[in-house]
Amino acid sequence: LRVDHTYQRDGNTAKAKKIAKQWDWVACGAIAVSMRDSDKFYVIDGQHRVLASLEIEEITTLPCIVFELGSVSKEANGFLTGQTVRTALTAVDKHRAMLAIDDPVAIKTQELIDATGRNIGKTNGDINCLYAIHRAVKYYPEAIERLWPLIDEICQGNRITQRIVGGMVHLETSLIDESLLDGRNKKKLLECGYSEIVDAMAKASAYHADGGTRIWASGILKMINHKRTNLAVMKNPVQG
């Protein structure tokens, strides 16, 4: 199997290794191939699956659908159409599939969602941050477990968003010698409420012309420390 880089993108080694590590014949499916000159086969769709198979010694053949297209332009058109028409999995689609295979991160995420009585969606009262919860459950399980009831309380009547979850979990895991659940911090968060917390994160993003959990956490921290003399401190603070 060959790859024509006049229209194919360069192979991503990291992506190929990830597919190889999680190799699944059903997920592999069939490679779309164009036959040229009766004996040369060029990959139209499935380059990374081919590269992944090369990482696995036991794999010597792959299922292919072979087309006789007669020109490189038709191959390129097939590649382009396949890549632009194909729809990526949404976070909800991925979450449902993970639940179906009993993925522990998805199961714990669903348990947290169910505990709030909320739905996954984009209207007020919904949860709209599956990626952020998945990430927190995977990398900071104790922090999200501790914070989740407080996050739910702060967000009553409002969506639980990626910024809220990401910013609060980052801050919780970065605070030095204290927690957001400590009396003074929890009280301040509840007094300020959802709107002020969202505004604090937005101001931090605007000031630093950047986003991400560390920036959002810095905005929440600044809000918490307002008018305090004994300041809460986080590891690796954002400068400025």
CSV table of N, CA, C and O in Angstrom, one decimal, residues 119-200:
chain,number,residue,atom,x,y,z
A,119,ASN,N,-29.6,17.6,33.0
A,119,ASN,CA,-29.4,16.9,31.7
A,119,ASN,C,-28.2,17.5,31.0
A,119,ASN,O,-27.7,18.5,31.3
A,120,ILE,N,-27.7,16.7,30.1
A,120,ILE,CA,-26.6,17.1,29.2
A,120,ILE,C,-27.2,18.0,28.1
A,120,ILE,O,-28.1,17.5,27.3
A,121,GLY,N,-26.8,19.2,28.0
A,121,GLY,CA,-27.4,20.1,27.0
A,121,GLY,C,-26.9,21.5,27.1
A,121,GLY,O,-25.9,21.8,27.8
A,122,LYS,N,-27.5,22.5,26.4
A,122,LYS,CA,-27.0,23.8,26.3
A,122,LYS,C,-28.0,24.9,26.8
A,122,LYS,O,-27.7,26.1,26.6
A,123,THR,N,-29.0,24.5,27.5
A,123,THR,CA,-30.0,25.4,28.1
A,123,THR,C,-29.6,25.6,29.6
A,123,THR,O,-28.9,24.9,30.2
A,124,ASN,N,-30.2,26.7,30.1
A,124,ASN,CA,-30.0,26.9,31.6
A,124,ASN,C,-30.4,25.7,32.4
A,124,ASN,O,-31.4,25.1,32.2
A,125,GLY,N,-29.5,25.4,33.3
A,125,GLY,CA,-29.7,24.2,34.2
A,125,GLY,C,-29.1,23.0,33.7
A,125,GLY,O,-29.0,22.0,34.4
A,126,ASP,N,-28.6,23.0,32.4
A,126,ASP,CA,-28.0,21.8,31.8
A,126,ASP,C,-26.5,21.8,32.1
A,126,ASP,O,-25.9,22.7,32.7
A,127,ILE,N,-25.9,20.6,31.7
A,127,ILE,CA,-24.4,20.5,31.8
A,127,ILE,C,-23.9,20.5,30.4
A,127,ILE,O,-24.3,19.7,29.6
A,128,ASN,N,-23.0,21.4,30.2
A,128,ASN,CA,-22.5,21.6,28.8
A,128,ASN,C,-20.9,21.5,28.8
A,128,ASN,O,-20.3,22.4,28.2
A,129,CYS,N,-20.4,20.5,29.5
A,129,CYS,CA,-18.9,20.5,29.6
A,129,CYS,C,-18.4,19.0,29.8
A,129,CYS,O,-17.6,18.8,30.7
A,130,LEU,N,-18.9,18.1,29.0
A,130,LEU,CA,-18.5,16.7,29.1
A,130,LEU,C,-17.0,16.5,29.1
A,130,LEU,O,-16.4,15.8,29.9
A,131,TYR,N,-16.3,17.2,28.2
A,131,TYR,CA,-14.9,17.1,28.0
A,131,TYR,C,-14.2,17.5,29.3
A,131,TYR,O,-13.3,16.8,29.8
A,132,ALA,N,-14.6,18.6,29.9
A,132,ALA,CA,-14.0,19.1,31.2
A,132,ALA,C,-14.2,18.1,32.3
A,132,ALA,O,-13.3,17.9,33.1
A,133,ILE,N,-15.4,17.5,32.4
A,133,ILE,CA,-15.7,16.6,33.5
A,133,ILE,C,-14.9,15.3,33.2
A,133,ILE,O,-14.3,14.8,34.2
A,134,HIS,N,-14.9,14.8,32.0
A,134,HIS,CA,-14.1,13.6,31.7
A,134,HIS,C,-12.6,13.8,32.1
A,134,HIS,O,-12.0,13.0,32.7
A,135,ARG,N,-12.1,15.0,31.7
A,135,ARG,CA,-10.7,15.3,32.0
A,135,ARG,C,-10.4,15.3,33.5
A,135,ARG,O,-9.4,14.8,34.1
A,136,ALA,N,-11.3,16.0,34.3
A,136,ALA,CA,-11.2,16.1,35.7
A,136,ALA,C,-11.3,14.7,36.4
A,136,ALA,O,-10.5,14.4,37.3
A,137,VAL,N,-12.2,13.9,35.9
A,137,VAL,CA,-12.4,12.5,36.5
A,137,VAL,C,-11.1,11.7,36.2
A,137,VAL,O,-10.7,10.9,37.1
A,138,LYS,N,-10.6,11.8,35.0
A,138,LYS,CA,-9.4,11.0,34.6
A,138,LYS,C,-8.1,11.5,35.4
A,138,LYS,O,-7.4,10.6,35.9
A,139,TYR,N,-7.9,12.8,35.5
A,139,TYR,CA,-6.6,13.3,36.1
A,139,TYR,C,-6.7,13.8,37.5
A,139,TYR,O,-5.7,13.8,38.2
A,140,TYR,N,-7.9,14.2,37.9
A,140,TYR,CA,-8.1,14.8,39.3
A,140,TYR,C,-9.3,14.3,39.9
A,140,TYR,O,-10.2,15.0,40.3
A,141,PRO,N,-9.5,12.9,40.0
A,141,PRO,CA,-10.7,12.3,40.5
A,141,PRO,C,-11.1,12.8,41.9
A,141,PRO,O,-12.3,13.0,42.2
A,142,GLU,N,-10.2,12.9,42.8
A,142,GLU,CA,-10.5,13.3,44.2
A,142,GLU,C,-11.0,14.8,44.2
A,142,GLU,O,-11.9,15.1,44.9
A,143,ALA,N,-10.3,15.7,43.4
A,143,ALA,CA,-10.7,17.1,43.4
A,143,ALA,C,-12.1,17.3,42.8
A,143,ALA,O,-13.0,18.0,43.4
A,144,ILE,N,-12.5,16.6,41.7
A,144,ILE,CA,-13.8,16.8,41.2
A,144,ILE,C,-14.9,16.2,42.1
A,144,ILE,O,-16.0,16.7,42.2
A,145,GLU,N,-14.5,15.1,42.7
A,145,GLU,CA,-15.5,14.5,43.7
A,145,GLU,C,-15.8,15.4,44.8
A,145,GLU,O,-16.9,15.6,45.2
A,146,ARG,N,-14.7,16.1,45.3
A,146,ARG,CA,-14.9,17.0,46.5
A,146,ARG,C,-15.7,18.3,46.0
A,146,ARG,O,-16.6,18.7,46.7
A,147,LEU,N,-15.4,18.8,44.8
A,147,LEU,CA,-15.9,20.1,44.4
A,147,LEU,C,-17.3,20.0,43.8
A,147,LEU,O,-18.0,21.0,43.7
A,148,TRP,N,-17.7,18.8,43.3
A,148,TRP,CA,-18.9,18.7,42.5
A,148,TRP,C,-20.1,19.2,43.1
A,148,TRP,O,-20.9,20.0,42.5
A,149,PRO,N,-20.4,18.9,44.4
A,149,PRO,CA,-21.6,19.5,45.0
A,149,PRO,C,-21.6,21.0,45.1
A,149,PRO,O,-22.6,21.7,44.9
A,150,LEU,N,-20.4,21.6,45.3
A,150,LEU,CA,-20.3,23.0,45.4
A,150,LEU,C,-20.5,23.6,44.0
A,150,LEU,O,-21.2,24.7,43.9
A,151,ILE,N,-19.9,23.0,43.0
A,151,ILE,CA,-20.1,23.5,41.6
A,151,ILE,C,-21.6,23.5,41.2
A,151,ILE,O,-22.1,24.4,40.7
A,152,ASP,N,-22.3,22.4,41.6
A,152,ASP,CA,-23.7,22.3,41.3
A,152,ASP,C,-24.5,23.4,42.1
A,152,ASP,O,-25.4,24.0,41.5
A,153,GLU,N,-24.1,23.7,43.3
A,153,GLU,CA,-24.8,24.7,44.1
A,153,GLU,C,-24.6,26.1,43.5
A,153,GLU,O,-25.5,26.9,43.3
A,154,ILE,N,-23.3,26.4,43.1
A,154,ILE,CA,-23.0,27.7,42.5
A,154,ILE,C,-23.8,27.9,41.2
A,154,ILE,O,-24.2,29.0,40.9
A,155,CYS,N,-24.0,26.8,40.5
A,155,CYS,CA,-24.6,26.9,39.1
A,155,CYS,C,-26.1,26.7,39.1
A,155,CYS,O,-26.6,26.5,38.0
A,156,GLN,N,-26.7,26.7,40.3
A,156,GLN,CA,-28.2,26.5,40.3
A,156,GLN,C,-28.9,27.5,39.4
A,156,GLN,O,-28.7,28.7,39.4
A,157,GLY,N,-29.7,27.0,38.4
A,157,GLY,CA,-30.4,27.8,37.5
A,157,GLY,C,-29.6,28.2,36.3
A,157,GLY,O,-30.1,28.9,35.4
A,158,ASN,N,-28.3,27.8,36.3
A,158,ASN,CA,-27.4,28.1,35.1
A,158,ASN,C,-26.7,26.8,34.6
A,158,ASN,O,-26.7,25.8,35.3
A,159,ARG,N,-26.1,26.9,33.4
A,159,ARG,CA,-25.4,25.8,32.9
A,159,ARG,C,-24.1,25.6,33.7
A,159,ARG,O,-23.5,26.5,34.1
A,160,ILE,N,-23.7,24.3,33.8
A,160,ILE,CA,-22.4,24.0,34.3
A,160,ILE,C,-21.5,24.0,33.1
A,160,ILE,O,-21.7,23.1,32.2
A,161,THR,N,-20.5,24.9,33.0
A,161,THR,CA,-19.7,25.0,31.8
A,161,THR,C,-18.3,24.5,32.0
A,161,THR,O,-17.8,24.3,33.1
A,162,GLN,N,-17.6,24.5,30.8
A,162,GLN,CA,-16.2,24.1,30.8
A,162,GLN,C,-15.3,25.0,31.7
A,162,GLN,O,-14.4,24.6,32.4
A,163,ARG,N,-15.6,26.3,31.6
A,163,ARG,CA,-14.8,27.2,32.4
A,163,ARG,C,-15.0,27.0,33.9
A,163,ARG,O,-14.0,27.1,34.6
A,164,ILE,N,-16.2,26.9,34.3
A,164,ILE,CA,-16.5,26.7,35.7
A,164,ILE,C,-15.8,25.4,36.2
A,164,ILE,O,-15.1,25.5,37.2
A,165,VAL,N,-16.0,24.3,35.6
A,165,VAL,CA,-15.4,23.0,36.0
A,165,VAL,C,-13.9,23.1,35.9
A,165,VAL,O,-13.1,22.8,36.8
A,166,GLY,N,-13.4,23.5,34.7
A,166,GLY,CA,-11.9,23.6,34.5
A,166,GLY,C,-11.2,24.5,35.4
A,166,GLY,O,-10.2,24.2,36.0
A,167,GLY,N,-11.8,25.7,35.6
A,167,GLY,CA,-11.2,26.7,36.4
A,167,GLY,C,-11.2,26.4,37.9
A,167,GLY,O,-10.1,26.5,38.6
A,168,MET,N,-12.3,25.8,38.4
A,168,MET,CA,-12.4,25.5,39.8
A,168,MET,C,-11.5,24.3,40.1
A,168,MET,O,-10.9,24.2,41.2
A,169,VAL,N,-11.5,23.3,39.3
A,169,VAL,CA,-10.7,22.1,39.5
A,169,VAL,C,-9.2,22.5,39.5
A,169,VAL,O,-8.4,22.0,40.3
A,170,HIS,N,-8.8,23.3,38.5
A,170,HIS,CA,-7.4,23.7,38.5
A,170,HIS,C,-7.0,24.5,39.7
A,170,HIS,O,-5.9,24.2,40.3
A,171,LEU,N,-7.9,25.4,40.2
A,171,LEU,CA,-7.5,26.1,41.4
A,171,LEU,C,-7.5,25.2,42.6
A,171,LEU,O,-6.6,25.4,43.5
A,172,GLU,N,-8.4,24.3,42.7
A,172,GLU,CA,-8.5,23.4,43.9
A,172,GLU,C,-7.2,22.6,44.0
A,172,GLU,O,-6.6,22.4,45.0
A,173,THR,N,-6.7,22.1,42.8
A,173,THR,CA,-5.5,21.3,42.8
A,173,THR,C,-4.2,22.1,42.9
A,173,THR,O,-3.1,21.6,43.0
A,174,SER,N,-4.3,23.5,42.8
A,174,SER,CA,-3.1,24.3,42.8
A,174,SER,C,-3.0,25.2,44.1
A,174,SER,O,-1.9,25.7,44.3
A,175,LEU,N,-4.0,25.3,44.9
A,175,LEU,CA,-4.0,26.1,46.1
A,175,LEU,C,-3.0,25.5,47.1
A,175,LEU,O,-2.8,24.3,47.2
A,176,ILE,N,-2.2,26.3,47.7
A,176,ILE,CA,-1.2,25.9,48.7
A,176,ILE,C,-1.8,25.9,50.1
A,176,ILE,O,-2.3,26.9,50.6
A,177,ASP,N,-1.8,24.8,50.7
A,177,ASP,CA,-2.3,24.6,52.1
A,177,ASP,C,-3.7,25.0,52.4
A,177,ASP,O,-4.1,25.3,53.5
A,178,GLU,N,-4.6,24.9,51.4
A,178,GLU,CA,-6.0,25.2,51.6
A,178,GLU,C,-6.8,24.6,50.4
A,178,GLU,O,-6.3,24.2,49.4
A,179,SER,N,-8.1,24.7,50.6
A,179,SER,CA,-9.1,24.2,49.6
A,179,SER,C,-10.2,25.2,49.4
A,179,SER,O,-10.4,26.0,50.2
A,180,LEU,N,-10.8,25.1,48.2
A,180,LEU,CA,-11.9,25.9,47.9
A,180,LEU,C,-13.1,25.6,48.9
A,180,LEU,O,-14.0,26.4,49.0
A,181,LEU,N,-13.0,24.4,49.5
A,181,LEU,CA,-14.1,24.0,50.4
A,181,LEU,C,-13.9,24.5,51.8
A,181,LEU,O,-14.7,24.4,52.7
A,182,ASP,N,-12.7,25.1,52.1
A,182,ASP,CA,-12.4,25.7,53.4
A,182,ASP,C,-13.5,26.9,53.6
A,182,ASP,O,-13.9,27.5,52.6
A,183,GLY,N,-13.8,27.1,54.9
A,183,GLY,CA,-14.9,28.0,55.2
A,183,GLY,C,-14.9,29.3,54.5
A,183,GLY,O,-15.9,29.7,53.8
A,184,ARG,N,-13.8,30.0,54.5
A,184,ARG,CA,-13.7,31.4,54.0
A,184,ARG,C,-13.8,31.4,52.5
A,184,ARG,O,-14.4,32.2,51.8
A,185,ASN,N,-13.2,30.4,51.8
A,185,ASN,CA,-13.2,30.3,50.4
A,185,ASN,C,-14.6,29.9,49.9
A,185,ASN,O,-15.1,30.5,48.9
A,186,LYS,N,-15.2,28.9,50.5
A,186,LYS,CA,-16.5,28.4,50.1
A,186,LYS,C,-17.5,29.6,50.3
A,186,LYS,O,-18.4,29.8,49.4
A,187,LYS,N,-17.5,30.3,51.4
A,187,LYS,CA,-18.4,31.4,51.7
A,187,LYS,C,-18.3,32.4,50.6
A,187,LYS,O,-19.3,33.0,50.1
A,188,LYS,N,-17.0,32.8,50.2
A,188,LYS,CA,-16.8,33.8,49.2
A,188,LYS,C,-17.4,33.4,47.9
A,188,LYS,O,-18.0,34.2,47.1
A,189,LEU,N,-17.1,32.2,47.5
A,189,LEU,CA,-17.6,31.7,46.2
A,189,LEU,C,-19.2,31.7,46.1
A,189,LEU,O,-19.7,32.2,45.1
A,190,LEU,N,-19.8,31.3,47.2
A,190,LEU,CA,-21.3,31.3,47.3
A,190,LEU,C,-21.8,32.8,47.3
A,190,LEU,O,-22.9,33.1,46.7
A,191,GLU,N,-21.1,33.6,48.0
A,191,GLU,CA,-21.5,35.0,48.1
A,191,GLU,C,-21.4,35.7,46.7
A,191,GLU,O,-22.3,36.5,46.3
A,192,CYS,N,-20.3,35.5,46.0
A,192,CYS,CA,-20.1,36.1,44.7
A,192,CYS,C,-21.1,35.5,43.7
A,192,CYS,O,-21.7,36.2,42.9
A,193,GLY,N,-21.3,34.1,43.7
A,193,GLY,CA,-22.2,33.5,42.9
A,193,GLY,C,-21.7,33.3,41.4
A,193,GLY,O,-20.7,33.7,41.0
A,194,TYR,N,-22.6,32.7,40.7
A,194,TYR,CA,-22.3,32.3,39.3
A,194,TYR,C,-21.8,33.4,38.4
A,194,TYR,O,-20.8,33.4,37.8
A,195,SER,N,-22.6,34.5,38.4
A,195,SER,CA,-22.3,35.6,37.5
A,195,SER,C,-21.0,36.2,37.8
A,195,SER,O,-20.2,36.5,36.8
A,196,GLU,N,-20.6,36.5,39.0
A,196,GLU,CA,-19.4,37.1,39.3
A,196,GLU,C,-18.2,36.2,39.0
A,196,GLU,O,-17.1,36.6,38.6
A,197,ILE,N,-18.4,34.9,39.3
A,197,ILE,CA,-17.3,33.9,38.9
A,197,ILE,C,-17.1,33.9,37.4
A,197,ILE,O,-15.9,33.9,37.0
A,198,VAL,N,-18.1,33.8,36.7
A,198,VAL,CA,-18.0,33.8,35.2
A,198,VAL,C,-17.3,35.1,34.7
A,198,VAL,O,-16.5,35.1,33.8
A,199,ASP,N,-17.7,36.2,35.3
A,199,ASP,CA,-17.2,37.5,34.9
A,199,ASP,C,-15.7,37.6,35.3
A,199,ASP,O,-14.9,38.1,34.5
A,200,ALA,N,-15.3,37.0,36.5
A,200,ALA,CA,-13.9,37.0,36.9
A,200,ALA,C,-13.0,36.2,35.9
A,200,ALA,O,-11.9,36.6,35.6
